[in-house]
């Protein structure tokens, strides 16, 4: 009985990995890819666990524990360094309504309080430029999407302002 | 004890299949959901529920306490770390405008951010891109 259960489960897990890989390939932003990679790692360690259960051995215990422990590090590290889209596309309404015309500077994604105000995020650090290039790969489409959504969000914002 | 074995194995098999279904649900959710935060919601299923099912199945089939402890350690580590990464990813996604506002019903965080930005004097260095009024 365990053998058939293992077959079914491994098939399901394989389908899940395939879906996650497709999302990594397609995912419009880095964060989508990070989530999908996270899920992939977890499903692979689940596969190891299922194999240990069905064949009754303990060879992969360390791999499963290590996978569960370090799986989140990648997501945290990448989320910290997500590049920022310029604020001319900011969708959030400002209560005064006057702020929309102001010249924009870059907004920091995970800004630490100690960051000096003069620093501009778009400056390229040679150590991380490959990452910026990767993250910008779908930028043009994001820009168009942003423009559309911003339009919709603006109308919603006016409604909310009137409620006040 | 020996007449209990087929029952335990059957329960373990059921747990295995349920865990596999959870993981598949996560994969399908990753494919089908429209934006980052709903995909994050789908991605939590194998992290917590699927892994719990597999760990329970392992505990049922191995029948050895130290291995059960190890399996539970795996699950506990996952429970502790999944919220951290979810928080970081969600925060970065919100701040870098990956929220799809057309599928949102209510955005309570936007109200709080607006209020803070409006009255704010507490931590002006966080608002370096806002006009100082």
PDB file of C-alpha atoms in Angstrom, chain A:
ATOM      1  CA  UNK A   1       0.000   0.000   0.000  1.00  0.00           C
ATOM      2  CA  UNK A   2       2.835   2.347   0.780  1.00  0.00           C
ATOM      3  CA  UNK A   3       4.300   1.750  -2.656  1.00  0.00           C
ATOM      4  CA  UNK A   4       1.209   2.912  -4.513  1.00  0.00           C
ATOM      5  CA  UNK A   5       0.886   5.853  -2.148  1.00  0.00           C
ATOM      6  CA  UNK A   6       4.480   6.748  -2.871  1.00  0.00           C
ATOM      7  CA  UNK A   7       3.900   6.576  -6.610  1.00  0.00           C
ATOM      8  CA  UNK A   8       0.867   8.841  -6.419  1.00  0.00           C
ATOM      9  CA  UNK A   9       2.591  11.278  -4.089  1.00  0.00           C
ATOM     10  CA  UNK A  10       5.754  11.536  -6.138  1.00  0.00           C
ATOM     11  CA  UNK A  11       3.675  12.184  -9.237  1.00  0.00           C
ATOM     12  CA  UNK A  12       1.789  14.967  -7.496  1.00  0.00           C
ATOM     13  CA  UNK A  13       5.008  16.468  -6.182  1.00  0.00           C
ATOM     14  CA  UNK A  14       6.574  16.304  -9.612  1.00  0.00           C
ATOM     15  CA  UNK A  15       3.613  18.168 -11.084  1.00  0.00           C
ATOM     16  CA  UNK A  16       3.986  20.783  -8.341  1.00  0.00           C
ATOM     17  CA  UNK A  17       7.668  21.246  -9.172  1.00  0.00           C
ATOM     18  CA  UNK A  18       6.803  21.631 -12.841  1.00  0.00           C
ATOM     19  CA  UNK A  19       4.258  24.340 -12.048  1.00  0.00           C
ATOM     20  CA  UNK A  20       6.776  26.176  -9.869  1.00  0.00           C
ATOM     21  CA  UNK A  21       9.433  25.991 -12.580  1.00  0.00           C
ATOM     22  CA  UNK A  22       7.007  27.432 -15.095  1.00  0.00           C
ATOM     23  CA  UNK A  23       6.374  30.271 -12.681  1.00  0.00           C
ATOM     24  CA  UNK A  24      10.111  30.844 -12.313  1.00  0.00           C
ATOM     25  CA  UNK A  25      10.369  31.065 -16.069  1.00  0.00           C
ATOM     26  CA  UNK A  26       7.399  33.364 -16.516  1.00  0.00           C
ATOM     27  CA  UNK A  27       7.220  35.278 -13.274  1.00  0.00           C
ATOM     28  CA  UNK A  28       6.987  38.965 -14.022  1.00  0.00           C
ATOM     29  CA  UNK A  29       9.066  40.059 -11.045  1.00  0.00           C
ATOM     30  CA  UNK A  30      11.976  38.766  -9.045  1.00  0.00           C
ATOM     31  CA  UNK A  31       9.779  38.258  -6.026  1.00  0.00           C
ATOM     32  CA  UNK A  32       7.519  35.861  -7.901  1.00  0.00           C
ATOM     33  CA  UNK A  33      10.571  33.905  -8.933  1.00  0.00           C
ATOM     34  CA  UNK A  34      11.885  33.852  -5.398  1.00  0.00           C
ATOM     35  CA  UNK A  35       8.646  32.445  -4.078  1.00  0.00           C
ATOM     36  CA  UNK A  36       8.566  29.811  -6.783  1.00  0.00           C
ATOM     37  CA  UNK A  37      12.163  28.785  -6.096  1.00  0.00           C
ATOM     38  CA  UNK A  38      11.337  28.566  -2.405  1.00  0.00           C
ATOM     39  CA  UNK A  39       8.432  26.255  -3.144  1.00  0.00           C
ATOM     40  CA  UNK A  40      10.615  24.179  -5.441  1.00  0.00           C
ATOM     41  CA  UNK A  41      13.207  23.636  -2.747  1.00  0.00           C
ATOM     42  CA  UNK A  42      10.554  22.663  -0.262  1.00  0.00           C
ATOM     43  CA  UNK A  43       8.829  20.244  -2.589  1.00  0.00           C
ATOM     44  CA  UNK A  44      12.147  18.621  -3.421  1.00  0.00           C
ATOM     45  CA  UNK A  45      12.889  18.043   0.237  1.00  0.00           C
ATOM     46  CA  UNK A  46       9.372  16.673   0.589  1.00  0.00           C
ATOM     47  CA  UNK A  47      10.254  14.229  -2.187  1.00  0.00           C
ATOM     48  CA  UNK A  48      13.286  13.102  -0.219  1.00  0.00           C
ATOM     49  CA  UNK A  49      11.115  12.623   2.845  1.00  0.00           C
ATOM     50  CA  UNK A  50       8.574  10.584   0.895  1.00  0.00           C
ATOM     51  CA  UNK A  51      11.341   8.425  -0.523  1.00  0.00           C
ATOM     52  CA  UNK A  52      12.676   7.791   2.964  1.00  0.00           C
ATOM     53  CA  UNK A  53       9.208   6.831   4.158  1.00  0.00           C
ATOM     54  CA  UNK A  54       8.392   4.498   1.322  1.00  0.00           C
ATOM     55  CA  UNK A  55      11.717   2.679   1.097  1.00  0.00           C
ATOM     56  CA  UNK A  56      12.262   2.761   4.846  1.00  0.00           C
ATOM     57  CA  UNK A  57      15.743   4.228   5.025  1.00  0.00           C
ATOM     58  CA  UNK A  58      17.240   7.312   6.717  1.00  0.00           C
ATOM     59  CA  UNK A  59      19.812   8.531   4.252  1.00  0.00           C
ATOM     60  CA  UNK A  60      18.334  11.928   3.499  1.00  0.00           C
ATOM     61  CA  UNK A  61      17.464  13.173   6.981  1.00  0.00           C
ATOM     62  CA  UNK A  62      20.241  15.743   6.938  1.00  0.00           C
ATOM     63  CA  UNK A  63      19.216  17.046   3.542  1.00  0.00           C
ATOM     64  CA  UNK A  64      15.633  17.522   4.650  1.00  0.00           C
ATOM     65  CA  UNK A  65      16.635  19.422   7.790  1.00  0.00           C
ATOM     66  CA  UNK A  66      19.116  21.577   5.913  1.00  0.00           C
ATOM     67  CA  UNK A  67      16.548  22.347   3.257  1.00  0.00           C
ATOM     68  CA  UNK A  68      14.022  23.473   5.833  1.00  0.00           C
ATOM     69  CA  UNK A  69      16.630  25.579   7.620  1.00  0.00           C
ATOM     70  CA  UNK A  70      18.250  27.443   4.735  1.00  0.00           C
ATOM     71  CA  UNK A  71      15.229  27.641   2.481  1.00  0.00           C
ATOM     72  CA  UNK A  72      14.166  31.008   3.775  1.00  0.00           C
ATOM     73  CA  UNK A  73      17.571  32.670   3.553  1.00  0.00           C
ATOM     74  CA  UNK A  74      17.408  33.174  -0.188  1.00  0.00           C
ATOM     75  CA  UNK A  75      13.988  34.777  -0.038  1.00  0.00           C
ATOM     76  CA  UNK A  76      15.022  37.128   2.746  1.00  0.00           C
ATOM     77  CA  UNK A  77      18.264  38.140   1.045  1.00  0.00           C
ATOM     78  CA  UNK A  78      16.655  38.827  -2.307  1.00  0.00           C
ATOM     79  CA  UNK A  79      13.691  40.641  -0.786  1.00  0.00           C
ATOM     80  CA  UNK A  80      16.143  42.950   0.909  1.00  0.00           C
ATOM     81  CA  UNK A  81      17.748  43.930  -2.372  1.00  0.00           C
ATOM     82  CA  UNK A  82      14.741  44.160  -4.618  1.00  0.00           C
ATOM     83  CA  UNK A  83      15.349  47.026  -6.997  1.00  0.00           C
ATOM     84  CA  UNK A  84      12.891  49.814  -6.878  1.00  0.00           C
ATOM     85  CA  UNK A  85      10.773  51.252  -9.585  1.00  0.00           C
ATOM     86  CA  UNK A  86      10.907  55.008  -9.886  1.00  0.00           C
ATOM     87  CA  UNK A  87       8.291  57.003  -8.082  1.00  0.00           C
ATOM     88  CA  UNK A  88       6.837  58.683 -11.124  1.00  0.00           C
ATOM     89  CA  UNK A  89       4.763  55.556 -11.222  1.00  0.00           C
ATOM     90  CA  UNK A  90       3.693  55.765  -7.622  1.00  0.00           C
ATOM     91  CA  UNK A  91       0.130  54.633  -7.402  1.00  0.00           C
ATOM     92  CA  UNK A  92      -0.511  55.644  -3.849  1.00  0.00           C
ATOM     93  CA  UNK A  93      -2.479  58.867  -3.513  1.00  0.00           C
ATOM     94  CA  UNK A  94      -1.210  61.574  -1.235  1.00  0.00           C
ATOM     95  CA  UNK A  95      -3.865  63.114   0.998  1.00  0.00           C
ATOM     96  CA  UNK A  96      -2.992  66.664   0.053  1.00  0.00           C
ATOM     97  CA  UNK A  97      -3.248  65.909  -3.618  1.00  0.00           C
ATOM     98  CA  UNK A  98      -0.397  68.319  -4.288  1.00  0.00           C
ATOM     99  CA  UNK A  99       2.362  65.806  -4.015  1.00  0.00           C
ATOM    100  CA  UNK A 100       1.757  64.144  -7.330  1.00  0.00           C
ATOM    101  CA  UNK A 101       3.553  66.818  -9.284  1.00  0.00           C
ATOM    102  CA  UNK A 102       6.682  66.859  -7.216  1.00  0.00           C
ATOM    103  CA  UNK A 103       9.887  65.686  -8.838  1.00  0.00           C
ATOM    104  CA  UNK A 104      10.544  62.203  -7.743  1.00  0.00           C
ATOM    105  CA  UNK A 105      13.474  60.453  -6.309  1.00  0.00           C
ATOM    106  CA  UNK A 106      13.924  56.787  -5.915  1.00  0.00           C
ATOM    107  CA  UNK A 107      12.181  55.015  -3.156  1.00  0.00           C
ATOM    108  CA  UNK A 108      14.106  52.452  -1.211  1.00  0.00           C
ATOM    109  CA  UNK A 109      12.611  49.043  -0.865  1.00  0.00           C
ATOM    110  CA  UNK A 110      13.859  47.933   2.491  1.00  0.00           C
ATOM    111  CA  UNK A 111      15.294  51.213   3.581  1.00  0.00           C
ATOM    112  CA  UNK A 112      17.192  51.170   6.769  1.00  0.00           C
ATOM    113  CA  UNK A 113      16.787  54.280   8.842  1.00  0.00           C
ATOM    114  CA  UNK A 114      20.483  55.026   8.707  1.00  0.00           C
ATOM    115  CA  UNK A 115      20.621  55.403   4.932  1.00  0.00           C
ATOM    116  CA  UNK A 116      21.838  58.881   4.017  1.00  0.00           C
ATOM    117  CA  UNK A 117      19.229  60.890   2.190  1.00  0.00           C
ATOM    118  CA  UNK A 118      21.451  61.856  -0.694  1.00  0.00           C
ATOM    119  CA  UNK A 119      21.942  58.316  -1.866  1.00  0.00           C
ATOM    120  CA  UNK A 120      20.104  57.340  -5.000  1.00  0.00           C
ATOM    121  CA  UNK A 121      19.123  53.719  -5.259  1.00  0.00           C
ATOM    122  CA  UNK A 122      19.621  53.463  -8.976  1.00  0.00           C
ATOM    123  CA  UNK A 123      23.354  53.797  -8.671  1.00  0.00           C
ATOM    124  CA  UNK A 124      24.933  50.605  -9.848  1.00  0.00           C
ATOM    125  CA  UNK A 125      27.097  48.659  -7.544  1.00  0.00           C
ATOM    126  CA  UNK A 126      29.292  46.452  -9.717  1.00  0.00           C
ATOM    127  CA  UNK A 127      28.847  43.583  -7.321  1.00  0.00           C
ATOM    128  CA  UNK A 128      25.090  43.580  -7.721  1.00  0.00           C
ATOM    129  CA  UNK A 129      24.641  44.864 -11.258  1.00  0.00           C
ATOM    130  CA  UNK A 130      23.924  41.409 -12.617  1.00  0.00           C
ATOM    131  CA  UNK A 131      21.037  41.220 -10.208  1.00  0.00           C
ATOM    132  CA  UNK A 132      19.695  44.597 -11.248  1.00  0.00           C
ATOM    133  CA  UNK A 133      19.872  43.577 -14.873  1.00  0.00           C
ATOM    134  CA  UNK A 134      17.995  40.391 -14.115  1.00  0.00           C
ATOM    135  CA  UNK A 135      15.388  42.250 -12.162  1.00  0.00           C
ATOM    136  CA  UNK A 136      14.857  44.793 -14.911  1.00  0.00           C
ATOM    137  CA  UNK A 137      14.347  42.201 -17.565  1.00  0.00           C
ATOM    138  CA  UNK A 138      10.593  42.670 -17.604  1.00  0.00           C
ATOM    139  CA  UNK A 139      10.549  46.337 -16.796  1.00  0.00           C
ATOM    140  CA  UNK A 140       8.924  47.680 -19.889  1.00  0.00           C
ATOM    141  CA  UNK A 141       5.856  45.565 -19.452  1.00  0.00           C
ATOM    142  CA  UNK A 142       5.731  46.423 -15.784  1.00  0.00           C
ATOM    143  CA  UNK A 143       5.775  50.071 -16.713  1.00  0.00           C
ATOM    144  CA  UNK A 144       2.751  49.721 -18.927  1.00  0.00           C
ATOM    145  CA  UNK A 145       0.953  47.689 -16.329  1.00  0.00           C
ATOM    146  CA  UNK A 146       1.778  50.315 -13.763  1.00  0.00           C
ATOM    147  CA  UNK A 147       0.364  53.094 -15.844  1.00  0.00           C
ATOM    148  CA  UNK A 148      -2.867  51.213 -16.254  1.00  0.00           C
ATOM    149  CA  UNK A 149      -3.206  50.308 -12.610  1.00  0.00           C
ATOM    150  CA  UNK A 150      -2.257  53.730 -11.467  1.00  0.00           C
ATOM    151  CA  UNK A 151      -5.100  55.123 -13.461  1.00  0.00           C
ATOM    152  CA  UNK A 152      -7.517  52.763 -11.766  1.00  0.00           C
ATOM    153  CA  UNK A 153      -6.018  53.373  -8.353  1.00  0.00           C
ATOM    154  CA  UNK A 154      -6.333  57.105  -8.802  1.00  0.00           C
ATOM    155  CA  UNK A 155     -10.031  56.927  -9.381  1.00  0.00           C
ATOM    156  CA  UNK A 156     -10.335  54.772  -6.269  1.00  0.00           C
ATOM    157  CA  UNK A 157      -8.309  57.292  -4.312  1.00  0.00           C
ATOM    158  CA  UNK A 158     -10.577  60.150  -5.222  1.00  0.00           C
ATOM    159  CA  UNK A 159     -13.508  58.176  -4.035  1.00  0.00           C
ATOM    160  CA  UNK A 160     -11.778  57.529  -0.751  1.00  0.00           C
ATOM    161  CA  UNK A 161     -10.924  61.161  -0.314  1.00  0.00           C
ATOM    162  CA  UNK A 162     -14.491  62.169  -0.752  1.00  0.00           C
ATOM    163  CA  UNK A 163     -15.485  59.865   2.046  1.00  0.00           C
ATOM    164  CA  UNK A 164     -13.403  61.811   4.502  1.00  0.00           C
TER     165      UNK A 164
END
